[in-house]
Amino acid sequence: MTPEEFRRHGHAAVDWVAGYMERVESLPVLSTVEPGWVRSQLPAHAPLAPEPFDAVLADVDRIIMPGITHWQSPNFFAYFPCNASGPSILGELLASGLGVQGMLWASSPACTELETHMLDWMVELLDLPRHFLSSGDGGGVIQDSASSATLCAVVAARERVTAGAAGRTGARAPLTAYASGHAHSSVEKAVRIAGLGSTNLRTVDVGGRLDPDELDRAIRADLDAGRLPAIVVATLGTTSTNLFDALPRIGEVCRSHGVWLHVDAAMSGVAALCPEFRHLTAGLEHADSYCTNPHKWLGVNFDCDLFWLRDRAALISALSILPEYLRNQASESGTVIDYRDWQIPLGRRFRALKLWFTLRCLGVEALQAMIRRHVALATGLAARIEAHPDFELAAPVPLNLVCLRHRGGDAVNQQIMDSVNRSGAAYLTHTRVDGRLVLRLSIGSPATEARHVDGVWSLLQAAAAAAITPG
Ligand code: PLP
């Protein structure tokens, strides 16, 4: 593709995306293709000769679109938000066009320096502890996902508690980790990958929240048994019901035992952009590491997880291996950051561009307004649920996630959810709380307004009436 052809096809592709933004609300939210349908439409073998770009774009409409669940629809209430925005998409486009690898400062200085600067900006915007700023021993990095951030935290904690031995010769004693039963599955995945083992992950919660007294007891028991407590993972905003662990007291327990505290605030952490929600992140001054995802709820396209460390030394010590072919003067001067040592892979994309574009082109006030609007919509809906004779709230609503249940029991709730999702007019998912089926409405699409929430609430009530009326 010559630059001139790229310009022409690029305009067509951008037109296509702009058209998609305009019509996404009118599309059935949930894809209903049968398993295997998309593949059945594709040729068995790759083309040997070039095909016209128009034909490829036409096949996006014919083959790909039926298999898309529309995460950008204002009627998408499932799982968690996965924001996209115009500036962020354009930032991605430029990052693709530049096609740089930001593994070393020397391999593209702007890729590293813009990222460091964005992470420092975000410390200020979220009012995070100043020990996360790059000017001290700590600093921040963009990871692909919160799962990778948690894995890096576990690896860094393992390095610290074994004084570097675990990654080189293997730990002498079993290492242990602690989290609530509602912590994200990525915590168990991380302790498996890092070699601690699932059986050394202790679940210490009361009612789904990490309990400081239970935590203290569990750490003491492990120490008495000769094990090495390595890391506590606290969650600010659990995936299932948006519970917040009591960070200040958990932090004190971690500090008293010298155990690494990682805080996972994948979705809810960005709410701290608004001062009135900062009480939810109180206690972060105890954290050794912290992560939150602008790709969930801050207008930045996947992937963009922000990960900060109080002291970067343990992570770098765990992950830095320097082959001759990566040696360079800038690294050896000790004056630059080489982000390859802050993550699992070597190569890295220029993700900071899309965050920079989003913050500059939308502005912080618009992002604050979006978060406030979503929270107001969620609390408004919660009030209507509480006032309804047949529905009840299944969890508190501190931010944008509404967990509700029809009083008719699991079968009725399942029917309600299936009916709403089959309609194509909205899409929601479920969880279980104390063994009971709970419907989750996650309000976080940038386009979601009051009329969409009103719409899904009407759908839920209509589906409930149909579910409890025999025949
Ligand atoms: N942690 C929490 C609390 C989450 O809610 C999620 C996703 O829902 C994750 C971690 C995983 O996020 P990611 O997809 O960025 O790995």
PDB file of C-alpha atoms and ligand atoms in Angstrom, residues 79-81 143-150 182-187 189 233-240 242-243 264-268 291-293 295-296 302-305 440, ligand 1:
ATOM      1  CA  TYR A  79     -19.262  -6.878  32.721  1.00  0.00           C
ATOM      2  CA  PHE A  80     -17.471  -3.501  33.083  1.00  0.00           C
ATOM      3  CA  PRO A  81     -17.061  -0.478  30.819  1.00  0.00           C
ATOM      4  CA  GLN A 143       0.782  -2.168  31.375  1.00  0.00           C
ATOM      5  CA  ASP A 144      -1.548  -3.870  28.917  1.00  0.00           C
ATOM      6  CA  SER A 145      -3.939  -4.897  31.679  1.00  0.00           C
ATOM      7  CA  ALA A 146      -4.556  -4.983  35.413  1.00  0.00           C
ATOM      8  CA  SER A 147      -3.749  -8.696  35.292  1.00  0.00           C
ATOM      9  CA  SER A 148      -0.218  -7.917  34.118  1.00  0.00           C
ATOM     10  CA  ALA A 149       0.122  -5.223  36.775  1.00  0.00           C
ATOM     11  CA  THR A 150      -0.823  -7.704  39.480  1.00  0.00           C
ATOM     12  CA  HIS A 182     -13.881 -11.408  45.803  1.00  0.00           C
ATOM     13  CA  ALA A 183     -10.467 -10.391  44.466  1.00  0.00           C
ATOM     14  CA  HIS A 184     -10.201 -10.694  40.694  1.00  0.00           C
ATOM     15  CA  SER A 185      -9.202 -14.070  39.245  1.00  0.00           C
ATOM     16  CA  SER A 186      -6.020 -12.412  37.954  1.00  0.00           C
ATOM     17  CA  VAL A 187      -4.662 -12.565  41.514  1.00  0.00           C
ATOM     18  CA  LYS A 189      -3.438 -16.416  38.003  1.00  0.00           C
ATOM     19  CA  VAL A 233      -3.660  -7.793  47.221  1.00  0.00           C
ATOM     20  CA  ALA A 234      -6.438  -5.439  48.265  1.00  0.00           C
ATOM     21  CA  THR A 235      -9.232  -4.451  45.900  1.00  0.00           C
ATOM     22  CA  LEU A 236     -10.882  -1.076  45.566  1.00  0.00           C
ATOM     23  CA  GLY A 237     -13.999  -1.964  43.619  1.00  0.00           C
ATOM     24  CA  THR A 238     -14.425  -5.705  43.224  1.00  0.00           C
ATOM     25  CA  THR A 239     -15.525  -7.018  39.845  1.00  0.00           C
ATOM     26  CA  SER A 240     -18.558  -8.816  41.147  1.00  0.00           C
ATOM     27  CA  ASN A 242     -17.842  -3.166  43.564  1.00  0.00           C
ATOM     28  CA  LEU A 243     -16.852  -3.757  47.195  1.00  0.00           C
ATOM     29  CA  ASP A 264      -6.130  -3.327  42.455  1.00  0.00           C
ATOM     30  CA  ALA A 265      -8.607  -0.587  41.505  1.00  0.00           C
ATOM     31  CA  ALA A 266      -8.987  -1.657  37.889  1.00  0.00           C
ATOM     32  CA  MET A 267     -12.341  -0.012  37.225  1.00  0.00           C
ATOM     33  CA  SER A 268     -13.129   2.200  40.186  1.00  0.00           C
ATOM     34  CA  CYS A 291      -3.151  -0.052  39.391  1.00  0.00           C
ATOM     35  CA  THR A 292      -6.193   1.348  37.649  1.00  0.00           C
ATOM     36  CA  ASN A 293      -7.455   1.125  34.059  1.00  0.00           C
ATOM     37  CA  HIS A 295      -9.279   1.562  29.335  1.00  0.00           C
ATOM     38  CA  LYS A 296     -12.255   0.705  31.484  1.00  0.00           C
ATOM     39  CA  PHE A 302      -7.974  -0.940  25.527  1.00  0.00           C
ATOM     40  CA  ASP A 303      -5.169  -1.510  26.419  1.00  0.00           C
ATOM     41  CA  CYS A 304      -4.115   0.995  29.043  1.00  0.00           C
ATOM     42  CA  ASP A 305      -3.529  -0.015  32.647  1.00  0.00           C
ATOM     43  CA  ARG A 440     -25.319  -6.531  37.298  1.00  0.00           C
TER      44      ARG A 440
HETATM   45  N1  PLP B   1      -9.210  -6.365  38.671  1.00  0.00           N
HETATM   46  C1  PLP B   1     -10.489  -5.997  38.766  1.00  0.00           C
HETATM   47  C2  PLP B   1     -11.020  -5.494  40.073  1.00  0.00           C
HETATM   48  C3  PLP B   1     -11.329  -6.072  37.644  1.00  0.00           C
HETATM   49  O1  PLP B   1     -12.612  -5.696  37.739  1.00  0.00           O
HETATM   50  C4  PLP B   1     -10.800  -6.562  36.430  1.00  0.00           C
HETATM   51  C5  PLP B   1     -11.650  -6.693  35.245  1.00  0.00           C
HETATM   52  O2  PLP B   1     -12.849  -6.731  35.324  1.00  0.00           O
HETATM   53  C6  PLP B   1      -9.460  -6.933  36.390  1.00  0.00           C
HETATM   54  C7  PLP B   1      -8.687  -6.833  37.531  1.00  0.00           C
HETATM   55  C8  PLP B   1      -8.828  -7.447  35.149  1.00  0.00           C
HETATM   56  O3  PLP B   1      -8.610  -6.382  34.288  1.00  0.00           O
HETATM   57  P1  PLP B   1      -7.722  -6.541  32.982  1.00  0.00           P
HETATM   58  O4  PLP B   1      -8.641  -6.995  31.908  1.00  0.00           O
HETATM   59  O5  PLP B   1      -7.192  -5.162  32.751  1.00  0.00           O
HETATM   60  O6  PLP B   1      -6.658  -7.524  33.257  1.00  0.00           O
END
